[in-house]
CSV table of C-alpha atoms in Angstrom, one decimal:
chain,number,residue,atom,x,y,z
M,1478,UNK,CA,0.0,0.0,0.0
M,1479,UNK,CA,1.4,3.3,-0.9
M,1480,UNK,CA,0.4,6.9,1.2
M,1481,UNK,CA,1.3,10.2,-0.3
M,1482,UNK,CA,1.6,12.6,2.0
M,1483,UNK,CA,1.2,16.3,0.0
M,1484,UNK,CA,3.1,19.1,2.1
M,1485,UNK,CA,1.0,22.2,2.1
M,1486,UNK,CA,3.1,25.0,1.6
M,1487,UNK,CA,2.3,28.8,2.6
M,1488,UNK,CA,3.5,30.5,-0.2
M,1489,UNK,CA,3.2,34.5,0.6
M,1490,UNK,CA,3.9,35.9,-3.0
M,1491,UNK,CA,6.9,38.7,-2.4
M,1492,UNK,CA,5.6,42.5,-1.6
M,1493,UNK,CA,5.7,44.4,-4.2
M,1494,UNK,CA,8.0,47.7,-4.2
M,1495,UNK,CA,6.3,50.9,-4.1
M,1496,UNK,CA,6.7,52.3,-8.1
M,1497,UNK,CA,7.7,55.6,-8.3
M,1498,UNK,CA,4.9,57.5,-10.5
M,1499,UNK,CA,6.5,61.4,-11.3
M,1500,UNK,CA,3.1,63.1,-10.4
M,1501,UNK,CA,-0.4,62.2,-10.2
M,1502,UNK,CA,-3.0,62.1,-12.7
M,1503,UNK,CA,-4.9,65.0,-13.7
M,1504,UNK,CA,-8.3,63.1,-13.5
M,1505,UNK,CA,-9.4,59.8,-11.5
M,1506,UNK,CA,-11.6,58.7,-14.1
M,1507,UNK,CA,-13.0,59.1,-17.8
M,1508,UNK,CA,-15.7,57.8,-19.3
M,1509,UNK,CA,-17.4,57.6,-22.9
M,1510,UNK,CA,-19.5,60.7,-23.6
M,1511,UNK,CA,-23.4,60.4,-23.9
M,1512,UNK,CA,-23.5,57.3,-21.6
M,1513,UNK,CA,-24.6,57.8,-17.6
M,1514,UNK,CA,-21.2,56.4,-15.8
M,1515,UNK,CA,-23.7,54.5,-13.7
M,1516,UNK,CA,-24.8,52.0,-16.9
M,1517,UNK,CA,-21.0,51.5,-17.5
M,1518,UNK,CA,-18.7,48.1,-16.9
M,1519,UNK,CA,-15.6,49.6,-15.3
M,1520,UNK,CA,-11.9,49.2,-16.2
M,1521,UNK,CA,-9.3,50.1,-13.6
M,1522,UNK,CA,-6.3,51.4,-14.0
M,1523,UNK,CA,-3.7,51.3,-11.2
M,1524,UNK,CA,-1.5,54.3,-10.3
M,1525,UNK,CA,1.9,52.2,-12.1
M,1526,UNK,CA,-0.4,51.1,-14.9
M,1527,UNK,CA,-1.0,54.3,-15.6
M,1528,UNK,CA,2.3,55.8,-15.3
M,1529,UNK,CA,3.9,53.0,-17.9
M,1530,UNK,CA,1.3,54.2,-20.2
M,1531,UNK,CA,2.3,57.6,-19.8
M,1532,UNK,CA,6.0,56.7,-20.3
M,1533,UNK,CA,6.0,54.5,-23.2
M,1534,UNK,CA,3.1,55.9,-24.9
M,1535,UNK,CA,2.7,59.4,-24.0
M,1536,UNK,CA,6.0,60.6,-23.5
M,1537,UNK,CA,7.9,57.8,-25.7
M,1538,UNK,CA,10.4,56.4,-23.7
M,1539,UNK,CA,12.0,52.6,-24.2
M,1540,UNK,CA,11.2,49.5,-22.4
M,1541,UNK,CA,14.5,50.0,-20.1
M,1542,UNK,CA,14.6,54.1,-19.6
M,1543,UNK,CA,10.7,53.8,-18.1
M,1544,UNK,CA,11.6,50.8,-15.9
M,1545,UNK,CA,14.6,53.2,-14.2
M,1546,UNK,CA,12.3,56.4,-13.9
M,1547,UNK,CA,10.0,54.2,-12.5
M,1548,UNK,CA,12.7,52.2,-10.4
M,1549,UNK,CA,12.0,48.5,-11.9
M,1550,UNK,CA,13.1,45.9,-13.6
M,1551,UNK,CA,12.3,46.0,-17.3
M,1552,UNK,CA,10.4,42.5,-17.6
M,1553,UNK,CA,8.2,43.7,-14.6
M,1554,UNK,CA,7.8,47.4,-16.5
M,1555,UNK,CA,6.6,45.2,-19.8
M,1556,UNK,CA,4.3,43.1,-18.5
M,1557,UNK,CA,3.0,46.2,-16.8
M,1558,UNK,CA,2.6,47.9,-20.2
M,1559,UNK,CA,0.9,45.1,-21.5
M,1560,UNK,CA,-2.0,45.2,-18.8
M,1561,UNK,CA,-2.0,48.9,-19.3
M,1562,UNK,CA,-2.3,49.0,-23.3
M,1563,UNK,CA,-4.9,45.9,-22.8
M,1564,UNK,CA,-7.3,48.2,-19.9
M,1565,UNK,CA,-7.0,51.3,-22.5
M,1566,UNK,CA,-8.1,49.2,-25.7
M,1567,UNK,CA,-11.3,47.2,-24.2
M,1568,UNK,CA,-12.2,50.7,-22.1
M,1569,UNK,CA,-12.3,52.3,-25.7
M,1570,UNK,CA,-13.3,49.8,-28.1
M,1571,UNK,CA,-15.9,48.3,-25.7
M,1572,UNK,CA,-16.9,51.7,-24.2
M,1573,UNK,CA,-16.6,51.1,-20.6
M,1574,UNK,CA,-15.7,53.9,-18.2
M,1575,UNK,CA,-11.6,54.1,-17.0
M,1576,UNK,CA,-11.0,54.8,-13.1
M,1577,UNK,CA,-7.6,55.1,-12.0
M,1578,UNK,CA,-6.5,53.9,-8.6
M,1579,UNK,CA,-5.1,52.1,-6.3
M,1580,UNK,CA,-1.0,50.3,-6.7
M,1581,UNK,CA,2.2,50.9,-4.6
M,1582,UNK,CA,3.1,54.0,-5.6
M,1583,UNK,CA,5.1,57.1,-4.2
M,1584,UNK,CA,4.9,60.3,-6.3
M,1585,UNK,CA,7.9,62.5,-6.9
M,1586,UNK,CA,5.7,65.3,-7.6
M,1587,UNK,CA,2.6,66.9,-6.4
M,1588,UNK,CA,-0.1,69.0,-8.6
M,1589,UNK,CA,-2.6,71.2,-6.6
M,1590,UNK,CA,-5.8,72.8,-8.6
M,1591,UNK,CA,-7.5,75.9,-6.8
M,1592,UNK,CA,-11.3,75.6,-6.1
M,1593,UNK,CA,-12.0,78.9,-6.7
M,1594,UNK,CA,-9.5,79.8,-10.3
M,1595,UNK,CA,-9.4,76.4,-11.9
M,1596,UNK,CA,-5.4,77.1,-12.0
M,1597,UNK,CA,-3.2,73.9,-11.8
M,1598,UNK,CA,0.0,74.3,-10.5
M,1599,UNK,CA,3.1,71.4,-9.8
M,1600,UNK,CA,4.5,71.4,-6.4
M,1601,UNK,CA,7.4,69.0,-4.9
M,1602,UNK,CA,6.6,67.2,-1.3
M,1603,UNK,CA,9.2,69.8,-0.1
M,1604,UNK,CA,7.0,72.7,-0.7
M,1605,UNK,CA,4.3,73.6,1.3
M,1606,UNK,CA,1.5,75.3,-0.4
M,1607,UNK,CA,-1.8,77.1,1.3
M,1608,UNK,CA,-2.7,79.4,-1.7
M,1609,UNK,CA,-3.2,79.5,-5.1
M,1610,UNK,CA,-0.2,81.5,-6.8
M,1611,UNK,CA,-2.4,82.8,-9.3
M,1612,UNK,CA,-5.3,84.3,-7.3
M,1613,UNK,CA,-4.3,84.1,-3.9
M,1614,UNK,CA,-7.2,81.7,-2.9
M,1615,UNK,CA,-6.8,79.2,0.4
M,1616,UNK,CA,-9.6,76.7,-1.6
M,1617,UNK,CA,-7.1,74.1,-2.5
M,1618,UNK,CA,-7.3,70.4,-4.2
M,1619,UNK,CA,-4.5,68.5,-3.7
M,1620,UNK,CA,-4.3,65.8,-6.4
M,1621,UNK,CA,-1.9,63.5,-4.3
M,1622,UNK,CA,-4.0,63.5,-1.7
M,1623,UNK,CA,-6.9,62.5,-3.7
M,1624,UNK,CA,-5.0,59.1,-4.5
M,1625,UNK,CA,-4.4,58.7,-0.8
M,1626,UNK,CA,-0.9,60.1,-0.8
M,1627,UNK,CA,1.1,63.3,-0.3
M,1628,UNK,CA,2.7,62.8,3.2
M,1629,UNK,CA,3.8,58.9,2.8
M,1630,UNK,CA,5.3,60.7,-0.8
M,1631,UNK,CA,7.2,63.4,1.0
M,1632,UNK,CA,8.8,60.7,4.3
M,1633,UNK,CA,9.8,58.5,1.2
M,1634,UNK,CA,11.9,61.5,-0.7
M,1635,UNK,CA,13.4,62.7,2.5
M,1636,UNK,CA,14.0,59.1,3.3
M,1637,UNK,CA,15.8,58.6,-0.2
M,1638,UNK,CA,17.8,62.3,0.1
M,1639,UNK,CA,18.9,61.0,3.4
M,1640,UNK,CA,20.2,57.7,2.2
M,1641,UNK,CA,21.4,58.7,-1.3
M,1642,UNK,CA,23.8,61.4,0.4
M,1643,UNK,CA,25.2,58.8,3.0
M,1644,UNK,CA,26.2,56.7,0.2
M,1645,UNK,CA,27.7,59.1,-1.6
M,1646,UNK,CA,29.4,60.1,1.1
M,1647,UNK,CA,30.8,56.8,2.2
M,1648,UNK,CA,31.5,56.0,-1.8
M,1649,UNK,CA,33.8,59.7,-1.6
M,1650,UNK,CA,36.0,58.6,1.1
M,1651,UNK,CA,36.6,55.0,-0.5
């Protein structure tokens, strides 16, 4: 008589890195005109989907140069791509609506629109803004913050300042 004895394994798939994504999107969301968004199938984009597609297709960089902005490996930045280009073609030939959310992300930048103008200005997680430089207005909408980010952004570039300039340091006196 034979047993066989299956091991279960707990296999915890590895964390992903948080993606560096230069600035959030202008707009969560888009949907096909004439159509309520409520009778729409939704597509979702995440925050690193949608800054692939804005790399390779918008602004025309290779496989390997958006893979270092975004500070991945280039087989993970292609197969990102690829789920990106795949969201953007059903969302427009089957004419569903497009939110964007959600992914490990930290932005580099930070775009603010004012409430009471309309004027969008970029901002670094250094700065920090209370008015609108074009009217003066405290009525502020902080586009990171809409995504859920902003301050977890700004610990992660003084975090990366910090340890960048240590390791140059130590790398100088070698």
């Amino acid at each position: 008589m034979f047993f066989i004895f299956a091991k279960k394994y707990n296999h915890m798939a590895r964390p992903e890195n948080n993606r560096l994504v230069h600035e959030p999107p202008l707009f969560n969301g888009f949907k096909p005109s004439g159509v309520q968004g409520h009778l729409l199938k939704t597509v979702t984009l995440s925050l690193d989907e949608f800054e692939a597609f804005r790399l390779a297709d918008h602004i025309g960089l290779s496989h390997e140069e958006a893979a270092d902005e975004m500070e991945i490996s280039r087989p993970v930045f292609s197969k990102m791509i690829q789920r990106a280009r795949q969201k953007v073609a059903m969302l427009i030939i089957e004419g569903k609506k497009l939110e964007i959310e959600g992914g490990n992300v930290h932005f580099q930048n930070n775009i603010f629109r004012c409430k009471s103008c309309g004027h969008m200005f970029k901002t670094s997680f250094q700065q920090t803004v209370t008015v609108c430089p074009s009217c003066g207005a405290e009525k502020l909408l902080n586009l990171a913050g809409g995504f859920g980010h902003g301050k977890c952004c700004g610990e992660h570039h003084r975090h990366r300042r910090h340890h960048h300039s240590k390791t140059r340091n130590k790398n100088s006196h070698e």
